């Protein structure tokens, strides 16, 4: 199985989370390509069985939460026709529905979004692990 992990990050938390997600998948035997959304590996995207997209939560901390990098993700990545995707956001206090909204952005790009996750910026290791578990269990049940 080949999975792309791609991310948009301003201050590094989502980049770190994406790297943790990639390492955990590799440990589970998955072939992984990792890159920021503005340096897309088109070959890897074309080959991927699934694409995981991460970004940061923007908003007013307790309302108006949204996927902060959504415009860049939609602008930089190619269409994801019929690709299976998973979405995650990193956040500081309360992600609201930002991860669900990122899933909707990916579906608007043509994907079938299979799951979303949130990763607190101070608990990246454990919450990235939990997110990877949900991704792997989705594949196991497919
Ligand atoms: C303009 C701005 C708005 C933010 N709004 C929220 C928010 O509404 N809720 C939240 O939990 N975190 C919020 N955050 C925190 C970021 O989502 C968090 O620090 C994230 O991990 C940053 O990811 P990055 O380092 O990859 O850029 C906000 C950060 C910025 C810069």
PDB file of C-alpha atoms and ligand atoms in Angstrom:
ATOM      1  CA  UNK A   1       0.000   0.000   0.000  1.00  0.00           C
ATOM      2  CA  UNK A   2       1.258   3.465  -0.892  1.00  0.00           C
ATOM      3  CA  UNK A   3       0.060   6.492   1.073  1.00  0.00           C
ATOM      4  CA  UNK A   4       0.818  10.171   0.517  1.00  0.00           C
ATOM      5  CA  UNK A   5       1.031  12.381   3.596  1.00  0.00           C
ATOM      6  CA  UNK A   6       0.928  16.046   2.645  1.00  0.00           C
ATOM      7  CA  UNK A   7       0.568  19.106   4.808  1.00  0.00           C
ATOM      8  CA  UNK A   8       0.271  22.867   5.099  1.00  0.00           C
ATOM      9  CA  UNK A   9       2.014  24.321   8.136  1.00  0.00           C
ATOM     10  CA  UNK A  10       2.794  27.859   9.238  1.00  0.00           C
ATOM     11  CA  UNK A  11       4.724  27.402  12.448  1.00  0.00           C
ATOM     12  CA  UNK A  12       5.780  23.755  12.182  1.00  0.00           C
ATOM     13  CA  UNK A  13       3.243  21.859  14.300  1.00  0.00           C
ATOM     14  CA  UNK A  14       1.405  20.316  11.362  1.00  0.00           C
ATOM     15  CA  UNK A  15       4.702  19.497   9.653  1.00  0.00           C
ATOM     16  CA  UNK A  16       5.789  17.679  12.825  1.00  0.00           C
ATOM     17  CA  UNK A  17       2.433  15.899  13.077  1.00  0.00           C
ATOM     18  CA  UNK A  18       2.636  14.845   9.421  1.00  0.00           C
ATOM     19  CA  UNK A  19       6.110  13.469  10.002  1.00  0.00           C
ATOM     20  CA  UNK A  20       4.850  11.446  13.001  1.00  0.00           C
ATOM     21  CA  UNK A  21       1.932  10.137  10.946  1.00  0.00           C
ATOM     22  CA  UNK A  22       4.314   9.125   8.136  1.00  0.00           C
ATOM     23  CA  UNK A  23       6.718   7.346  10.505  1.00  0.00           C
ATOM     24  CA  UNK A  24       3.903   5.440  12.209  1.00  0.00           C
ATOM     25  CA  UNK A  25       2.519   4.312   8.862  1.00  0.00           C
ATOM     26  CA  UNK A  26       5.983   3.189   7.763  1.00  0.00           C
ATOM     27  CA  UNK A  27       6.336   1.196  10.959  1.00  0.00           C
ATOM     28  CA  UNK A  28       3.085  -0.538  10.037  1.00  0.00           C
ATOM     29  CA  UNK A  29       4.605  -1.545   6.700  1.00  0.00           C
ATOM     30  CA  UNK A  30       3.068   1.177   4.537  1.00  0.00           C
ATOM     31  CA  UNK A  31       5.058   2.789   1.712  1.00  0.00           C
ATOM     32  CA  UNK A  32       4.819   6.561   2.409  1.00  0.00           C
ATOM     33  CA  UNK A  33       5.592   9.788   0.509  1.00  0.00           C
ATOM     34  CA  UNK A  34       5.710  12.950   2.644  1.00  0.00           C
ATOM     35  CA  UNK A  35       5.754  16.493   1.266  1.00  0.00           C
ATOM     36  CA  UNK A  36       4.231  19.951   1.837  1.00  0.00           C
ATOM     37  CA  UNK A  37       1.234  20.789  -0.347  1.00  0.00           C
ATOM     38  CA  UNK A  38       3.182  23.451  -2.222  1.00  0.00           C
ATOM     39  CA  UNK A  39       5.833  20.913  -3.309  1.00  0.00           C
ATOM     40  CA  UNK A  40       3.536  18.198  -4.662  1.00  0.00           C
ATOM     41  CA  UNK A  41       4.993  14.917  -5.872  1.00  0.00           C
ATOM     42  CA  UNK A  42       2.582  14.282  -8.749  1.00  0.00           C
ATOM     43  CA  UNK A  43       3.905  10.784  -9.369  1.00  0.00           C
ATOM     44  CA  UNK A  44       3.346   9.776  -5.755  1.00  0.00           C
ATOM     45  CA  UNK A  45      -0.137  11.313  -5.815  1.00  0.00           C
ATOM     46  CA  UNK A  46      -1.007   9.398  -8.962  1.00  0.00           C
ATOM     47  CA  UNK A  47       0.163   6.094  -7.435  1.00  0.00           C
ATOM     48  CA  UNK A  48      -1.317   6.605  -3.968  1.00  0.00           C
ATOM     49  CA  UNK A  49      -3.947   4.276  -2.568  1.00  0.00           C
ATOM     50  CA  UNK A  50      -4.776   7.016  -0.077  1.00  0.00           C
ATOM     51  CA  UNK A  51      -3.843  10.652   0.513  1.00  0.00           C
ATOM     52  CA  UNK A  52      -3.649  12.101   4.025  1.00  0.00           C
ATOM     53  CA  UNK A  53      -3.867  15.894   4.203  1.00  0.00           C
ATOM     54  CA  UNK A  54      -3.076  17.891   7.328  1.00  0.00           C
ATOM     55  CA  UNK A  55      -3.365  21.548   8.143  1.00  0.00           C
ATOM     56  CA  UNK A  56      -3.785  23.882  11.098  1.00  0.00           C
ATOM     57  CA  UNK A  57      -6.987  25.079  12.721  1.00  0.00           C
ATOM     58  CA  UNK A  58      -7.759  28.745  12.158  1.00  0.00           C
ATOM     59  CA  UNK A  59     -10.531  30.717  13.792  1.00  0.00           C
ATOM     60  CA  UNK A  60     -11.314  32.710  16.896  1.00  0.00           C
ATOM     61  CA  UNK A  61     -10.320  29.822  19.175  1.00  0.00           C
ATOM     62  CA  UNK A  62     -13.843  29.029  20.434  1.00  0.00           C
ATOM     63  CA  UNK A  63     -15.855  29.755  17.303  1.00  0.00           C
ATOM     64  CA  UNK A  64     -15.385  30.130  13.576  1.00  0.00           C
ATOM     65  CA  UNK A  65     -12.884  27.291  13.432  1.00  0.00           C
ATOM     66  CA  UNK A  66     -11.862  26.285   9.927  1.00  0.00           C
ATOM     67  CA  UNK A  67      -8.973  24.507   8.196  1.00  0.00           C
ATOM     68  CA  UNK A  68      -6.417  27.318   8.047  1.00  0.00           C
ATOM     69  CA  UNK A  69      -4.629  26.170   4.930  1.00  0.00           C
ATOM     70  CA  UNK A  70      -7.702  25.206   2.907  1.00  0.00           C
ATOM     71  CA  UNK A  71      -7.148  27.772   0.163  1.00  0.00           C
ATOM     72  CA  UNK A  72      -3.553  26.721  -0.306  1.00  0.00           C
ATOM     73  CA  UNK A  73      -4.463  23.016  -0.262  1.00  0.00           C
ATOM     74  CA  UNK A  74      -7.125  23.488  -2.944  1.00  0.00           C
ATOM     75  CA  UNK A  75      -4.814  25.752  -4.927  1.00  0.00           C
ATOM     76  CA  UNK A  76      -1.615  23.716  -4.786  1.00  0.00           C
ATOM     77  CA  UNK A  77      -2.759  20.085  -4.939  1.00  0.00           C
ATOM     78  CA  UNK A  78      -4.180  18.646  -8.154  1.00  0.00           C
ATOM     79  CA  UNK A  79      -7.742  17.315  -8.224  1.00  0.00           C
ATOM     80  CA  UNK A  80      -8.077  14.115  -6.221  1.00  0.00           C
ATOM     81  CA  UNK A  81     -10.608  12.304  -8.378  1.00  0.00           C
ATOM     82  CA  UNK A  82     -11.815   9.172  -6.596  1.00  0.00           C
ATOM     83  CA  UNK A  83      -8.780   9.067  -4.293  1.00  0.00           C
ATOM     84  CA  UNK A  84      -9.410   7.877  -0.756  1.00  0.00           C
ATOM     85  CA  UNK A  85      -8.433  10.687   1.596  1.00  0.00           C
ATOM     86  CA  UNK A  86      -8.099  11.323   5.309  1.00  0.00           C
ATOM     87  CA  UNK A  87      -7.915  14.788   6.874  1.00  0.00           C
ATOM     88  CA  UNK A  88      -6.395  16.040  10.090  1.00  0.00           C
ATOM     89  CA  UNK A  89      -5.903  19.415  11.738  1.00  0.00           C
ATOM     90  CA  UNK A  90      -3.548  20.465  14.501  1.00  0.00           C
ATOM     91  CA  UNK A  91      -4.940  22.899  17.035  1.00  0.00           C
ATOM     92  CA  UNK A  92      -4.269  24.770  20.272  1.00  0.00           C
ATOM     93  CA  UNK A  93      -7.504  24.836  22.280  1.00  0.00           C
ATOM     94  CA  UNK A  94     -10.631  23.810  20.412  1.00  0.00           C
ATOM     95  CA  UNK A  95     -10.690  22.620  16.785  1.00  0.00           C
ATOM     96  CA  UNK A  96     -14.500  22.786  16.464  1.00  0.00           C
ATOM     97  CA  UNK A  97     -15.451  21.216  13.143  1.00  0.00           C
ATOM     98  CA  UNK A  98     -12.267  22.271  11.319  1.00  0.00           C
ATOM     99  CA  UNK A  99     -11.265  18.679  10.525  1.00  0.00           C
ATOM    100  CA  UNK A 100     -14.715  17.855   9.126  1.00  0.00           C
ATOM    101  CA  UNK A 101     -14.526  21.007   7.019  1.00  0.00           C
ATOM    102  CA  UNK A 102     -11.129  19.946   5.674  1.00  0.00           C
ATOM    103  CA  UNK A 103     -12.694  16.611   4.715  1.00  0.00           C
ATOM    104  CA  UNK A 104     -15.365  18.549   2.818  1.00  0.00           C
ATOM    105  CA  UNK A 105     -12.666  20.568   1.016  1.00  0.00           C
ATOM    106  CA  UNK A 106     -10.983  17.319  -0.063  1.00  0.00           C
ATOM    107  CA  UNK A 107     -14.292  15.903  -1.272  1.00  0.00           C
ATOM    108  CA  UNK A 108     -14.885  19.105  -3.259  1.00  0.00           C
ATOM    109  CA  UNK A 109     -11.549  18.286  -4.961  1.00  0.00           C
ATOM    110  CA  UNK A 110     -13.011  14.939  -6.046  1.00  0.00           C
ATOM    111  CA  UNK A 111     -11.879  12.582  -3.281  1.00  0.00           C
ATOM    112  CA  UNK A 112     -13.816  10.158  -1.120  1.00  0.00           C
ATOM    113  CA  UNK A 113     -12.909  11.250   2.379  1.00  0.00           C
ATOM    114  CA  UNK A 114     -12.815   8.257   4.727  1.00  0.00           C
ATOM    115  CA  UNK A 115     -11.971   9.872   8.032  1.00  0.00           C
ATOM    116  CA  UNK A 116     -10.819  12.921   9.965  1.00  0.00           C
ATOM    117  CA  UNK A 117      -8.723  13.524  13.057  1.00  0.00           C
ATOM    118  CA  UNK A 118      -7.549  16.285  15.350  1.00  0.00           C
ATOM    119  CA  UNK A 119      -4.079  16.514  16.880  1.00  0.00           C
ATOM    120  CA  UNK A 120      -3.383  18.866  19.792  1.00  0.00           C
ATOM    121  CA  UNK A 121      -0.163  20.785  19.214  1.00  0.00           C
ATOM    122  CA  UNK A 122       1.151  19.763  22.652  1.00  0.00           C
ATOM    123  CA  UNK A 123       0.266  16.065  22.265  1.00  0.00           C
ATOM    124  CA  UNK A 124       1.472  15.404  18.738  1.00  0.00           C
ATOM    125  CA  UNK A 125       3.084  12.025  19.404  1.00  0.00           C
ATOM    126  CA  UNK A 126       0.107  10.327  21.062  1.00  0.00           C
ATOM    127  CA  UNK A 127      -2.626  11.969  18.999  1.00  0.00           C
ATOM    128  CA  UNK A 128      -0.823  11.304  15.687  1.00  0.00           C
ATOM    129  CA  UNK A 129      -0.626   7.650  16.782  1.00  0.00           C
ATOM    130  CA  UNK A 130      -4.375   7.571  17.472  1.00  0.00           C
ATOM    131  CA  UNK A 131      -5.076   9.146  14.080  1.00  0.00           C
ATOM    132  CA  UNK A 132      -2.931   6.544  12.312  1.00  0.00           C
ATOM    133  CA  UNK A 133      -4.826   3.798  14.153  1.00  0.00           C
ATOM    134  CA  UNK A 134      -8.091   5.118  12.701  1.00  0.00           C
ATOM    135  CA  UNK A 135      -6.569   5.223   9.205  1.00  0.00           C
ATOM    136  CA  UNK A 136      -5.259   1.667   9.453  1.00  0.00           C
ATOM    137  CA  UNK A 137      -8.491   0.312  10.895  1.00  0.00           C
ATOM    138  CA  UNK A 138     -10.406   1.900   8.018  1.00  0.00           C
ATOM    139  CA  UNK A 139      -8.175   0.020   5.565  1.00  0.00           C
ATOM    140  CA  UNK A 140      -8.415  -3.205   7.540  1.00  0.00           C
ATOM    141  CA  UNK A 141     -12.205  -3.093   7.326  1.00  0.00           C
ATOM    142  CA  UNK A 142     -12.277  -2.163   3.608  1.00  0.00           C
TER     143      UNK A 142
HETATM  144  C1  LIG B   1      -4.572  33.002  13.022  1.00  0.00           C
HETATM  145  C2  LIG B   1      -4.653  31.754  13.883  1.00  0.00           C
HETATM  146  C3  LIG B   1      -5.893  31.329  14.333  1.00  0.00           C
HETATM  147  C4  LIG B   1      -5.978  30.177  15.140  1.00  0.00           C
HETATM  148  N1  LIG B   1      -7.212  29.786  15.574  1.00  0.00           N
HETATM  149  C5  LIG B   1      -7.310  28.667  16.340  1.00  0.00           C
HETATM  150  C6  LIG B   1      -8.594  28.214  16.787  1.00  0.00           C
HETATM  151  O1  LIG B   1      -9.638  28.804  16.487  1.00  0.00           O
HETATM  152  N2  LIG B   1      -8.656  27.108  17.564  1.00  0.00           N
HETATM  153  C7  LIG B   1      -7.522  26.422  17.932  1.00  0.00           C
HETATM  154  O2  LIG B   1      -7.634  25.433  18.653  1.00  0.00           O
HETATM  155  N3  LIG B   1      -6.297  26.817  17.517  1.00  0.00           N
HETATM  156  C8  LIG B   1      -6.170  27.912  16.738  1.00  0.00           C
HETATM  157  N4  LIG B   1      -4.932  28.329  16.308  1.00  0.00           N
HETATM  158  C9  LIG B   1      -3.745  27.551  16.695  1.00  0.00           C
HETATM  159  C10 LIG B   1      -3.205  26.685  15.569  1.00  0.00           C
HETATM  160  O3  LIG B   1      -4.224  25.948  14.936  1.00  0.00           O
HETATM  161  C11 LIG B   1      -2.159  25.695  16.116  1.00  0.00           C
HETATM  162  O4  LIG B   1      -1.130  26.394  16.769  1.00  0.00           O
HETATM  163  C12 LIG B   1      -1.610  24.831  15.000  1.00  0.00           C
HETATM  164  O5  LIG B   1      -0.957  23.712  15.567  1.00  0.00           O
HETATM  165  C13 LIG B   1      -0.626  25.592  14.108  1.00  0.00           C
HETATM  166  O6  LIG B   1      -0.135  24.719  13.133  1.00  0.00           O
HETATM  167  P1  LIG B   1       1.206  25.021  12.321  1.00  0.00           P
HETATM  168  O7  LIG B   1       2.328  25.146  13.331  1.00  0.00           O
HETATM  169  O8  LIG B   1       1.357  23.853  11.452  1.00  0.00           O
HETATM  170  O9  LIG B   1       0.993  26.297  11.583  1.00  0.00           O
HETATM  171  C14 LIG B   1      -4.808  29.461  15.509  1.00  0.00           C
HETATM  172  C15 LIG B   1      -3.577  29.905  15.021  1.00  0.00           C
HETATM  173  C16 LIG B   1      -3.497  31.032  14.214  1.00  0.00           C
HETATM  174  C17 LIG B   1      -2.144  31.482  13.697  1.00  0.00           C
END
